[in-house]
XYZ file of C-alpha atoms in Angstrom:
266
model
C 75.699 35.940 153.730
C 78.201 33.512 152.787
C 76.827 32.378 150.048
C 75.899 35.911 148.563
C 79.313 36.458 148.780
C 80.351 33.742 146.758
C 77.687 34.637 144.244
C 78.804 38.131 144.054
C 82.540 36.809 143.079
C 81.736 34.860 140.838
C 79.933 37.030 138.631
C 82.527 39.530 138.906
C 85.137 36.527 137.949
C 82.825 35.998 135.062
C 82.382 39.577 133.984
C 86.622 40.566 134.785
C 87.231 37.363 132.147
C 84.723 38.540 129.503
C 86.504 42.327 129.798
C 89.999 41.206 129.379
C 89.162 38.606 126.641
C 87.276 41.442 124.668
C 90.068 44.063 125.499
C 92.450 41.344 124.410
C 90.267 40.757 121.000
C 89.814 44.473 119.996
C 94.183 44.971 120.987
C 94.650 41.969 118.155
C 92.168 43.242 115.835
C 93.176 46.859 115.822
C 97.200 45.395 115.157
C 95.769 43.442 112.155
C 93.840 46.674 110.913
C 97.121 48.244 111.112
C 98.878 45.449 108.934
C 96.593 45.794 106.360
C 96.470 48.787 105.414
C 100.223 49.216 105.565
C 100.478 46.915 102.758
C 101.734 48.532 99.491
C 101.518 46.483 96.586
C 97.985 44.745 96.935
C 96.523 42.798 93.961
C 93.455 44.876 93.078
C 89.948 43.113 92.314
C 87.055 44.754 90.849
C 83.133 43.617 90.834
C 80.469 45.227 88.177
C 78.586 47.746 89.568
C 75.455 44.877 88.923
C 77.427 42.474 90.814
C 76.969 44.319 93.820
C 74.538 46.962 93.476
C 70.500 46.771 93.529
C 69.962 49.792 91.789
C 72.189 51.999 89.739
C 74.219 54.555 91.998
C 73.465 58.485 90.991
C 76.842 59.609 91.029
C 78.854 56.130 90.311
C 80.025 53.025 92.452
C 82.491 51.110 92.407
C 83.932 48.031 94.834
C 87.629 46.754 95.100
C 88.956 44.362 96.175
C 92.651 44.249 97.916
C 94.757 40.586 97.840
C 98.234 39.664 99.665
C 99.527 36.755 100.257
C 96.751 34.832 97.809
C 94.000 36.015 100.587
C 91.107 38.973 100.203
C 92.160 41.354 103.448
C 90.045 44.459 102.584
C 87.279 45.708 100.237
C 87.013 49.226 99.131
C 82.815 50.225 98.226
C 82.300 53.466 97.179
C 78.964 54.779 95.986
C 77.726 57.987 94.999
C 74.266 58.707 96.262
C 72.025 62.102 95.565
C 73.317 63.922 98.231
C 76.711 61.876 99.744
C 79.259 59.674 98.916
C 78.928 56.497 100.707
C 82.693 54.584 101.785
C 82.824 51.580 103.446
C 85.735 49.621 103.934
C 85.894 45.734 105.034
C 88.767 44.167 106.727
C 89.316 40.549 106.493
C 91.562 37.907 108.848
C 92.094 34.194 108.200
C 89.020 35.023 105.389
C 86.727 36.565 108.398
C 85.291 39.876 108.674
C 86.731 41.600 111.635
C 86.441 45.283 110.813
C 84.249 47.661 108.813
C 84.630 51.374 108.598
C 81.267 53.037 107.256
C 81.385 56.533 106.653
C 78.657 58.996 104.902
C 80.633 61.898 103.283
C 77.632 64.609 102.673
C 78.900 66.833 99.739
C 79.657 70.755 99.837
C 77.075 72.885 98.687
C 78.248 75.747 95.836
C 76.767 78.406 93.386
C 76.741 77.775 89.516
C 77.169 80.264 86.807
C 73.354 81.145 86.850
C 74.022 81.483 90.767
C 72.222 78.561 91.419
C 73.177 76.508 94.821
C 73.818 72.777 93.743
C 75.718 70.025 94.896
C 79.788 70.142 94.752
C 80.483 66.550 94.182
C 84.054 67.088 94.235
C 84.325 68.286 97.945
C 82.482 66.615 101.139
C 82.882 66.104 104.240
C 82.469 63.286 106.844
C 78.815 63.812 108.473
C 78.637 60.384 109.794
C 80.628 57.774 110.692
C 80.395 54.085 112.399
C 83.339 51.780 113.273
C 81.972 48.085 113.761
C 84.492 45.365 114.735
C 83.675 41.364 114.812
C 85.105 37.986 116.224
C 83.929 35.351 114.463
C 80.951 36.243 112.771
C 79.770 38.526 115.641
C 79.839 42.360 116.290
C 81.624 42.542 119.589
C 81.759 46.475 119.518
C 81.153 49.679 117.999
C 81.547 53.152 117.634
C 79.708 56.198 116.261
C 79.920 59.603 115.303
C 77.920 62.064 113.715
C 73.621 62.264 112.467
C 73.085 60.563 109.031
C 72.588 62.139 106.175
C 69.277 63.142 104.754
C 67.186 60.215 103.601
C 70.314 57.930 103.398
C 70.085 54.921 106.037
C 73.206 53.891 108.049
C 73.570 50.637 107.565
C 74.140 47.988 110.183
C 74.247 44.075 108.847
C 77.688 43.967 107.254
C 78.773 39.912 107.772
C 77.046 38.623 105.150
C 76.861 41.232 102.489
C 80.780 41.362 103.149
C 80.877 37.120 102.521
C 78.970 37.020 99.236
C 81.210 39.911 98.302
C 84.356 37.881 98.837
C 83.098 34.624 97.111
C 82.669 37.105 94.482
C 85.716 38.257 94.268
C 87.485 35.122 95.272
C 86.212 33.467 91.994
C 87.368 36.613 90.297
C 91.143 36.247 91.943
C 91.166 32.351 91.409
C 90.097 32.322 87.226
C 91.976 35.753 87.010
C 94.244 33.853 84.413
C 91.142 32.629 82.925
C 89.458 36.207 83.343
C 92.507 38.203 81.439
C 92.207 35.501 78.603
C 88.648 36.151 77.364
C 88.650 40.112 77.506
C 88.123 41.522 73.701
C 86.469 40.672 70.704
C 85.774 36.830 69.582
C 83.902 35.536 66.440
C 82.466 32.643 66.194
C 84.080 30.967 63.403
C 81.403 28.311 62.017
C 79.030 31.253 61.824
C 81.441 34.491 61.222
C 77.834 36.952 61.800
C 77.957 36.164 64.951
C 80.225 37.609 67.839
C 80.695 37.942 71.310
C 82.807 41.071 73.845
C 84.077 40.074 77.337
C 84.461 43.392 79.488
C 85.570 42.276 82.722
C 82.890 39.784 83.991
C 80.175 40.688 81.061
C 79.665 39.171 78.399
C 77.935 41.139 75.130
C 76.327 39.338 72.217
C 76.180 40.095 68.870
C 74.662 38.992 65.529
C 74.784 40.389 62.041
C 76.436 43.563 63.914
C 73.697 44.207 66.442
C 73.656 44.097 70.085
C 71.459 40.934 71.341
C 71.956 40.370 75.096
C 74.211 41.405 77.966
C 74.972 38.612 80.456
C 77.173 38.341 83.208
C 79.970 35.744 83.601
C 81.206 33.800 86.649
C 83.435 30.748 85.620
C 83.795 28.085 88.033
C 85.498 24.997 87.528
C 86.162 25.377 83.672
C 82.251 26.396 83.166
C 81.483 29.627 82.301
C 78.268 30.478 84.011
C 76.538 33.422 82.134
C 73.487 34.847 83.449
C 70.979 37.978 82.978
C 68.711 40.019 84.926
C 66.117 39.941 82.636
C 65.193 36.216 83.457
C 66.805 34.286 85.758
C 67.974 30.963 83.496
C 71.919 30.803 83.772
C 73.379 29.577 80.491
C 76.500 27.151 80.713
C 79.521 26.669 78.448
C 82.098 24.410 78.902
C 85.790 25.659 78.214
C 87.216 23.088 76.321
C 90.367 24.989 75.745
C 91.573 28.973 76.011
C 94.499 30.933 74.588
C 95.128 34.390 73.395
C 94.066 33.156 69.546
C 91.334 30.722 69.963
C 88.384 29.714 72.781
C 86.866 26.340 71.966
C 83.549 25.820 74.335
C 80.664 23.416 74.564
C 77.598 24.495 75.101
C 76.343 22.318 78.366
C 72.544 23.271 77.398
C 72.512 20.408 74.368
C 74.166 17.445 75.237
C 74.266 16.722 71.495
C 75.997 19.829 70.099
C 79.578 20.285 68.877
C 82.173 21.926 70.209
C 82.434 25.614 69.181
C 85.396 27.416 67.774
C 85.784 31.089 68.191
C 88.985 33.383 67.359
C 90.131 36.673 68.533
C 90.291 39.587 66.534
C 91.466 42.945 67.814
């Protein structure tokens, strides 16, 4: 009997620890939920909805991204589905997950002119939620509410969606300067037909007036990596030097070529 005994307390020794180390982990996590969103003056962030979409969203998307203190602490995704808009919020510590909020907001039903019922897409309402909280890397608990809505699956693998998300948006916050620099118009100056637009990380070609290709841009270490989903070769440019007049690159596909000058028009 004896040693049943000391079987029995041990386990409960084991299981009492676990508890009040989990209780202890949710009490800190919830406080630094709390911090976060009391925060006022955030940098904000944004990604393309092709940066972090599959598909285009029916009713639009959009993803933000919230810095203080030179560190990512939440993302804001919003995207508009048939039927619901779908918000999910990411909370980041010491640049880990530990909180996502995942809510499906189903919208209100109403009557057109022709008395029609269709969707009101300015009014919904919450019809499912789920609360999901981690410690280092791993979901430790969670909490939901509600059915899902028609044909829309809740999702449930959030860690490493949320991580290529932040390098994202990391790169974004660290070239910001670089970022800012290259928005607008800029011709290239050997050969004035030809042209290129920055609009936030894209990237629009142009010769003899007309549109050529659409590639997106993610600079990392002075190279400006542009890429595009119809084929999957990633072109590279070296940025020789950048100001608000002039952007001198070199194009890192011919070792041979010159550097290229290109000036900024309004």
């Amino acid at each position: 009997m004896k040693w049943k005994l000391i079987v029995f307390l041990t386990f409960f020794w084991v299981n009492f620890s676990f508890t009040q180390e989990n209780e202890a982990t949710m009490t800190a996590i919830k406080d630094q939920i709390e911090i976060i969103d009391s925060y006022i003056e955030s940098d904000v962030f944004s990604l393309d909805p092709e940066e972090f979409l599959d598909q285009i969203a029916d009713h639009g998307a959009e993803l933000n991204g919230y810095y203080e203190h030179e560190r990512l602490k939440k993302i804001i995704r919003n995207i508009g589905m048939p039927n619901a808009m779908v918000i999910t919020v990411f909370y980041f510590w010491n640049d880990q997950l530990i909180h996502v909020n995942y809510k499906q907001r189903q919208y209100m039903e109403t009557k057109n002119s022709d008395g029609f019922v269709v969707m009101d897409y300015s009014n919904a309402f919450t019809k499912f939620e789920s609360k999901h909280y981690f410690d280092k890397g791993n979901e430790i608990y969670k909490i939901v509410s509600g059915q899902a809505v028609t044909n829309i699956e809740p999702e449930e693998t959030f860690v490493s969606y949320s991580l290529r998300m932040k390098s994202l948006l990391d790169n974004k916050f660290k070239n910001r300067g670089t970022y800012e620099a290259l928005q607008g118009k800029w011709i290239n100056v050997q050969f004035p037909d030809e042209h290129m637009i920055f609009e936030e990380t894209i990237r629009f070609n142009f010769r003899d007036g007309k549109f050529l290709k659409r590639l997106k841009v993610k600079i990392k270490d002075d190279i400006m990596h542009c890429s595009s989903p119809k084929d999957k070769y990633v072109y590279k440019y070296k940025i020789e030097s950048l100001n608000e007049f002039e952007l001198v690159v070199k194009d890192l596909q011919d070792t041979s070529s010159s550097l290229v000058l290109y000036k900024k028009v309004e």
